[in-house]
Amino acid sequence: MQTILGIIFHSLGGASSGSWYMPYNVVKKWRWEVYWIVGGLFSWLIMPFIAVLLTTPGWQGVLSAADSSVVRLTYILGVLWGIGGLTYGLGIRYLGMSLGNSVLLGITSLVGSLGLPILRDVGNLAEVLPAGDSFTGMLASSSGRVILFGILVLMIGIVLCGKAGLMKDNDLVGHKDGVNTEFKLTKGLIIAGISGVLSAFFSFGIDAGKQMGEAVREIAVTNNFPFVSDGTYLFENNIIFLVILWGGLTTNLIWSVALIVKNKTGGDFVDSSTPLLKNYLLCALAGTTWFLQFFFYGMGETKIGNGASSWILHMSTIILTANFWGFYRKEWAGVSSKTRSTIFLGIGLILLSIIIMGIAKSDFLN
């Protein structure tokens, strides 16, 4: 039952992540840096703070009692993750949506799920890295081997989705606007590689901040909080997210303010010729939806742990949701049957990877 709940929570988080950008599509007459930072304040500051206030009594004490090195490392990983998010757009610019998303999500999936396990097998790094599974440990256990197989299935699915995207572009050449005229393979791959690696640092930040989550868990268990089950507290990770997202806020705030000053777009915030109230509400909705991905991720993590399985479940449902929105918006209309079969096969393999992860965390193998 815990595994099923974990999959449900991760699916809700992935669905939120795959949907959060939709409200931005109907923001009117605001430049990117303006609506990005308005929505970002909800994503990285307001909603994480509200979540901690509602679910983590005594959170100030937890932060003050935690080792300063733990809080600092968690924050720094959040800053690096924020850089990954900012360079994401450049990768898409030079590679296009299909190839860019496939490369970025593929790298983020691999690094986020296997980066720390592999590093724990290198020299004495396990002594300084956050505790968790090693790659050799995963190979030595039945559940670990199944998780690795699930990662392989997911990667094949991502590659097929990317291939289908390129096939779609070829099918629709001459029949649609928006063909990527800035395609630069080498430059795009370098940027996508940097972005993909740094975007996975959110997963590392969760591991780095475990001391704070464990302190919240102890308080919750000792005081018989609601939502305590099997020695874990459903919302114990919100305090970790708060610190990681402070880092993400720092990166994005500096960049957005720099663009606002450079482009002289600060007037957008008060421009009465734009639908101000509607724009602010849409940005708030986008930012809140974005935060919900990790709110639900934290809930899922308490059920199945923050390791390769949680990260892959999260990434899988993000990719699925994004593709479903693509079908809803008729982005695949008019493509050949071969292209349609390829995207369906890719989606099918991603769904299969979710099932495999569920099996890996089930009582059957543990």
Coordinates of C-alpha atoms in Angstrom, one line a residue:
M1 CA 0.0 0.0 0.0
Q2 CA 2.9 2.4 0.8
T3 CA 4.3 1.8 -2.7
I4 CA 1.0 2.5 -4.3
L5 CA 0.6 5.8 -2.3
G6 CA 4.2 6.7 -3.3
I7 CA 3.4 6.2 -7.0
I8 CA 0.2 8.2 -6.7
F9 CA 2.0 11.1 -4.9
H10 CA 4.9 11.1 -7.5
S11 CA 2.3 11.0 -10.3
L12 CA 0.6 14.0 -8.9
G13 CA 3.9 15.8 -8.6
G14 CA 4.9 14.9 -12.1
A15 CA 1.5 16.0 -13.4
S16 CA 2.0 19.4 -11.7
S17 CA 5.5 19.7 -13.2
G18 CA 4.2 18.9 -16.7
S19 CA 1.4 21.4 -16.4
W20 CA 2.7 24.4 -14.6
Y21 CA 3.8 26.4 -17.6
M22 CA 0.3 26.4 -19.2
P23 CA -1.0 29.6 -17.4
Y24 CA 2.0 31.5 -18.7
N25 CA 0.8 30.9 -22.2
V26 CA -2.2 33.3 -21.6
V27 CA -0.3 36.1 -19.8
K28 CA -0.7 39.2 -21.9
K29 CA 1.8 41.9 -22.8
W30 CA 4.4 41.0 -20.2
R31 CA 7.9 40.2 -21.1
W32 CA 9.4 36.9 -20.1
E33 CA 11.6 38.2 -17.2
V34 CA 8.6 39.9 -15.6
Y35 CA 6.1 37.0 -15.6
W36 CA 9.0 34.6 -14.8
I37 CA 9.9 36.4 -11.5
V38 CA 6.3 37.0 -10.5
G39 CA 5.5 33.3 -10.8
G40 CA 8.9 32.4 -9.4
L41 CA 8.2 34.3 -6.1
F42 CA 5.2 31.9 -5.6
S43 CA 7.3 28.9 -6.7
W44 CA 10.5 29.5 -4.6
L45 CA 9.4 31.7 -1.7
I46 CA 5.7 32.2 -1.0
M47 CA 4.3 28.6 -1.4
P48 CA 7.3 26.8 0.2
F49 CA 7.0 29.1 3.2
I50 CA 3.2 28.6 3.5
A51 CA 3.7 24.8 3.2
V52 CA 6.3 24.9 6.1
L53 CA 4.0 27.1 8.2
L54 CA 1.1 24.7 7.8
T55 CA 3.0 21.4 8.2
T56 CA 6.1 22.0 10.2
P57 CA 5.6 23.4 13.7
G58 CA 8.9 24.6 15.2
W59 CA 10.6 24.9 11.8
Q60 CA 12.7 27.8 13.0
G61 CA 14.1 25.6 15.7
V62 CA 14.9 22.9 13.3
L63 CA 16.8 25.3 11.0
S64 CA 18.7 26.8 13.9
A65 CA 19.6 23.4 15.4
A66 CA 20.8 21.9 12.1
D67 CA 24.5 21.8 11.3
S68 CA 25.3 25.0 9.5
S69 CA 27.2 22.9 6.9
V70 CA 24.1 20.9 6.1
V71 CA 22.0 24.1 5.6
R72 CA 24.8 25.7 3.6
L73 CA 25.3 22.7 1.3
T74 CA 21.5 22.3 0.7
Y75 CA 21.3 26.0 -0.2
I76 CA 24.3 25.8 -2.6
L77 CA 22.8 22.8 -4.3
G78 CA 19.7 24.8 -4.7
V79 CA 21.7 27.7 -6.3
L80 CA 23.3 25.2 -8.8
W81 CA 19.9 23.7 -9.5
G82 CA 18.6 27.2 -10.3
I83 CA 21.3 27.7 -12.9
G84 CA 20.2 24.4 -14.5
G85 CA 16.7 25.8 -14.8
L86 CA 17.9 29.0 -16.3
T87 CA 20.0 27.3 -19.0
Y88 CA 17.2 25.0 -19.8
G89 CA 15.7 27.6 -22.1
L90 CA 18.9 28.0 -24.0
G91 CA 19.2 24.3 -24.6
I92 CA 15.7 24.3 -26.1
R93 CA 16.6 27.4 -28.2
Y94 CA 19.5 25.7 -30.0
L95 CA 18.2 22.1 -30.1
G96 CA 14.5 22.6 -30.5
M97 CA 11.7 21.3 -28.3
S98 CA 11.8 17.6 -29.2
L99 CA 15.6 17.0 -29.2
G100 CA 16.2 19.5 -26.5
N101 CA 13.7 18.1 -24.1
S102 CA 14.9 14.6 -24.8
V103 CA 18.5 15.4 -24.1
L104 CA 17.8 17.5 -21.0
L105 CA 15.3 15.1 -19.4
G106 CA 17.5 12.1 -20.3
I107 CA 20.6 13.6 -18.6
T108 CA 18.6 14.9 -15.6
S109 CA 17.0 11.4 -15.2
L110 CA 20.3 9.6 -15.3
V111 CA 22.3 12.1 -13.2
G112 CA 19.5 12.5 -10.6
S113 CA 19.0 8.8 -10.2
L114 CA 22.5 7.4 -10.5
G115 CA 24.9 10.3 -9.9
L116 CA 25.2 9.9 -6.2
P117 CA 25.1 6.0 -6.2
I118 CA 28.0 6.0 -8.7
L119 CA 30.0 8.6 -6.7
R120 CA 29.6 6.6 -3.5
D121 CA 31.7 3.8 -5.1
V122 CA 34.5 6.2 -6.0
G123 CA 37.4 6.2 -3.4
N124 CA 36.3 7.6 0.0
L125 CA 33.6 9.8 -1.4
A126 CA 30.9 7.8 0.4
E127 CA 32.2 9.2 3.7
V128 CA 31.5 12.9 2.7
L129 CA 28.4 12.4 0.5
P130 CA 24.9 12.2 1.9
A131 CA 24.0 8.6 3.0
G132 CA 22.2 6.4 0.5
D133 CA 22.5 3.5 -1.9
S134 CA 25.7 2.9 -3.9
F135 CA 25.7 1.6 -7.4
T136 CA 27.4 -1.7 -6.4
G137 CA 24.8 -2.0 -3.6
M138 CA 22.0 -1.6 -6.2
L139 CA 23.6 -4.3 -8.4
A140 CA 23.8 -6.6 -5.4
S141 CA 20.1 -6.5 -4.5
S142 CA 17.0 -7.7 -6.5
S143 CA 15.2 -4.4 -6.1
G144 CA 18.3 -2.4 -7.1
R145 CA 18.7 -4.5 -10.3
V146 CA 15.0 -4.0 -11.1
I147 CA 15.4 -0.2 -10.6
L148 CA 18.4 -0.1 -13.0
F149 CA 16.3 -2.0 -15.5
G150 CA 13.5 0.5 -15.1
I151 CA 16.0 3.4 -15.7
L152 CA 17.1 1.7 -18.9
V153 CA 13.5 1.3 -20.1
L154 CA 12.9 5.0 -19.3
M155 CA 15.9 6.1 -21.3
I156 CA 14.9 4.1 -24.3
G157 CA 11.4 5.7 -24.0
I158 CA 12.9 9.2 -23.8
V159 CA 15.1 8.5 -26.9
L160 CA 12.1 7.3 -28.8
C161 CA 10.1 10.4 -27.8
G162 CA 12.9 12.6 -29.0
K163 CA 13.1 10.6 -32.3
A164 CA 9.4 11.0 -32.8
G165 CA 9.8 14.8 -32.2
L166 CA 12.4 15.0 -34.9
M167 CA 10.2 12.9 -37.2
K168 CA 7.3 15.2 -36.5
D169 CA 9.3 18.3 -37.5
N170 CA 10.3 16.6 -40.8
D171 CA 6.6 15.6 -41.4
L172 CA 5.4 19.1 -40.9
V173 CA 8.1 21.1 -42.7
G174 CA 6.3 23.5 -45.0
H175 CA 3.0 23.0 -43.1
K176 CA 3.6 24.9 -39.9
D177 CA 5.3 27.9 -38.4
G178 CA 8.0 27.9 -35.8
V179 CA 10.7 25.7 -37.5
N180 CA 13.8 26.2 -35.5
T181 CA 16.1 28.5 -37.5
E182 CA 18.6 28.8 -34.6
F183 CA 19.5 25.1 -34.5
K184 CA 23.2 24.7 -33.4
L185 CA 23.9 21.1 -32.5
T186 CA 27.3 21.4 -30.8
K187 CA 26.5 24.5 -28.8
G188 CA 23.1 23.1 -27.9
L189 CA 24.4 19.8 -26.7
I190 CA 27.0 21.5 -24.5
I191 CA 24.4 23.8 -22.9
A192 CA 21.9 20.9 -22.6
G193 CA 24.6 18.8 -20.9
I194 CA 25.3 21.6 -18.3
S195 CA 21.6 22.2 -17.7
G196 CA 20.7 18.5 -17.5
V197 CA 23.4 17.9 -14.9
L198 CA 22.6 20.9 -12.8
S199 CA 18.9 20.3 -12.9
A200 CA 19.5 17.0 -11.2
F201 CA 21.0 18.8 -8.2
F202 CA 17.5 19.2 -6.7
S203 CA 17.6 15.4 -6.0
F204 CA 21.1 15.9 -4.4
G205 CA 19.8 18.7 -2.3
I206 CA 17.1 16.5 -0.8
D207 CA 19.8 14.0 0.2
A208 CA 22.0 16.7 1.6
G209 CA 19.2 18.2 3.8
K210 CA 18.1 14.8 5.3
Q211 CA 19.2 15.9 8.8
M212 CA 16.6 18.6 8.7
G213 CA 13.9 16.2 7.5
E214 CA 14.8 13.7 10.2
A215 CA 14.5 16.4 12.9
V216 CA 11.0 17.2 11.7
R217 CA 10.2 13.5 11.7
E218 CA 11.3 13.1 15.3
I219 CA 9.2 16.0 16.4
A220 CA 6.2 14.7 14.5
V221 CA 6.5 11.1 15.9
T222 CA 7.2 12.3 19.4
N223 CA 4.2 14.6 19.4
N224 CA 1.8 12.2 17.6
F225 CA 1.2 14.5 14.7
P226 CA -1.4 13.5 12.1
F227 CA 0.0 11.9 8.9
V228 CA 2.7 9.9 10.8
S229 CA 2.9 6.4 9.4
D230 CA 5.5 3.6 9.8
G231 CA 7.9 6.0 11.6
T232 CA 7.8 8.7 8.8
Y233 CA 6.0 12.0 8.6
L234 CA 4.2 12.7 5.3
F235 CA 5.4 16.4 5.2
E236 CA 8.9 16.0 6.7
N237 CA 10.6 17.1 3.4
N238 CA 9.0 20.5 3.2
I239 CA 11.7 22.1 5.4
I240 CA 14.4 20.7 3.0
F241 CA 12.5 22.2 0.0
L242 CA 12.4 25.6 1.7
V243 CA 16.2 25.8 1.9
I244 CA 16.8 24.3 -1.6
L245 CA 14.3 26.8 -3.1
W246 CA 16.0 29.7 -1.3
G247 CA 18.9 28.8 -3.5
G248 CA 16.8 28.6 -6.6
L249 CA 15.3 32.0 -5.8
T250 CA 18.7 33.6 -5.5
T251 CA 19.8 32.5 -8.9
N252 CA 16.6 33.4 -10.7
L253 CA 16.1 36.7 -8.9
I254 CA 19.6 37.9 -9.8
W255 CA 19.1 36.9 -13.5
S256 CA 15.5 38.3 -13.8
V257 CA 16.4 41.6 -12.2
A258 CA 19.4 41.9 -14.4
L259 CA 17.2 41.4 -17.5
I260 CA 14.5 43.8 -16.2
V261 CA 17.2 46.5 -15.8
K262 CA 18.8 45.7 -19.1
N263 CA 15.6 45.6 -21.1
K264 CA 13.9 48.3 -19.1
T265 CA 10.8 46.2 -18.6
G266 CA 10.1 47.1 -15.0
G267 CA 7.1 49.2 -16.1
D268 CA 5.2 46.0 -17.0
F269 CA 4.5 45.4 -13.3
V270 CA 2.2 48.5 -13.2
D271 CA 1.3 49.0 -16.8
S272 CA -2.5 49.7 -16.7
S273 CA -2.8 48.9 -20.4
T274 CA -2.2 45.2 -19.6
P275 CA -4.7 43.0 -17.7
L276 CA -2.7 43.4 -14.5
L277 CA -5.0 41.4 -12.1
K278 CA -5.4 38.6 -14.6
N279 CA -1.6 38.4 -15.3
Y280 CA -0.8 38.4 -11.6
L281 CA -3.3 35.6 -10.9
L282 CA -2.1 33.5 -13.8
C283 CA 1.5 33.9 -12.6
A284 CA 0.4 32.9 -9.1
L285 CA -1.3 29.9 -10.5
A286 CA 1.7 28.9 -12.5
G287 CA 4.1 29.3 -9.6
T288 CA 1.8 27.4 -7.2
T289 CA 1.4 24.6 -9.6
W290 CA 5.1 24.4 -10.1
F291 CA 5.7 24.2 -6.3
L292 CA 3.1 21.4 -6.0
Q293 CA 5.5 19.1 -8.0
F294 CA 7.9 19.0 -5.1
F295 CA 5.2 19.2 -2.4
F296 CA 3.9 15.9 -3.8
Y297 CA 7.4 14.6 -4.4
G298 CA 8.2 15.0 -0.7
M299 CA 5.0 13.0 0.2
G300 CA 6.0 10.3 -2.3
E301 CA 9.5 10.2 -1.0
T302 CA 8.3 9.4 2.5
K303 CA 6.6 6.3 1.1
I304 CA 9.4 4.8 -1.1
G305 CA 12.5 6.8 -0.2
N306 CA 14.5 9.5 -2.1
G307 CA 16.6 7.4 -4.4
A308 CA 16.7 6.4 -8.0
S309 CA 13.1 5.1 -7.8
S310 CA 11.6 8.3 -6.6
W311 CA 13.5 10.5 -9.1
I312 CA 12.6 8.3 -12.0
L313 CA 9.0 8.1 -11.1
H314 CA 9.0 11.9 -10.9
M315 CA 10.7 12.4 -14.2
S316 CA 8.5 9.7 -15.9
T317 CA 5.3 11.4 -15.0
I318 CA 6.6 14.8 -16.0
I319 CA 7.4 13.5 -19.5
L320 CA 4.0 11.7 -19.8
T321 CA 2.1 14.8 -18.7
A322 CA 4.0 17.0 -21.1
N323 CA 3.3 14.6 -24.0
F324 CA -0.4 14.5 -23.1
W325 CA -0.6 18.3 -23.2
G326 CA 1.0 18.1 -26.6
F327 CA -1.8 15.8 -27.8
Y328 CA -4.4 18.0 -26.3
R329 CA -2.9 21.0 -28.1
K330 CA -2.9 19.0 -31.4
E331 CA 0.8 19.2 -31.8
W332 CA 0.9 15.7 -33.3
A333 CA -1.9 16.4 -35.8
G334 CA -1.0 15.6 -39.4
V335 CA 2.0 13.5 -38.7
S336 CA 2.7 10.2 -40.4
S337 CA 1.6 6.9 -39.0
K338 CA 5.2 5.9 -38.4
T339 CA 5.8 9.0 -36.4
R340 CA 2.6 8.4 -34.4
S341 CA 3.6 4.8 -33.7
T342 CA 7.1 6.0 -32.5
I343 CA 5.7 8.5 -30.0
F344 CA 3.2 5.9 -28.7
L345 CA 5.9 3.4 -28.3
G346 CA 8.0 5.9 -26.4
I347 CA 5.1 6.8 -24.1
G348 CA 4.4 3.1 -23.6
L349 CA 7.9 2.4 -22.4
I350 CA 7.8 5.4 -20.0
L351 CA 4.6 4.0 -18.6
L352 CA 6.3 0.6 -18.3
S353 CA 9.2 2.2 -16.4
I354 CA 6.7 3.4 -13.8
I355 CA 5.3 -0.1 -13.4
I356 CA 8.8 -1.5 -13.1
M357 CA 9.6 1.1 -10.3
G358 CA 6.5 0.1 -8.5
I359 CA 7.6 -3.6 -8.6
A360 CA 11.1 -2.7 -7.5
K361 CA 9.7 -1.0 -4.3
S362 CA 7.0 -3.6 -3.6
D363 CA 7.0 -6.1 -0.8
F364 CA 7.5 -8.8 -3.4
L365 CA 11.2 -7.8 -3.8
N366 CA 11.9 -6.3 -0.4

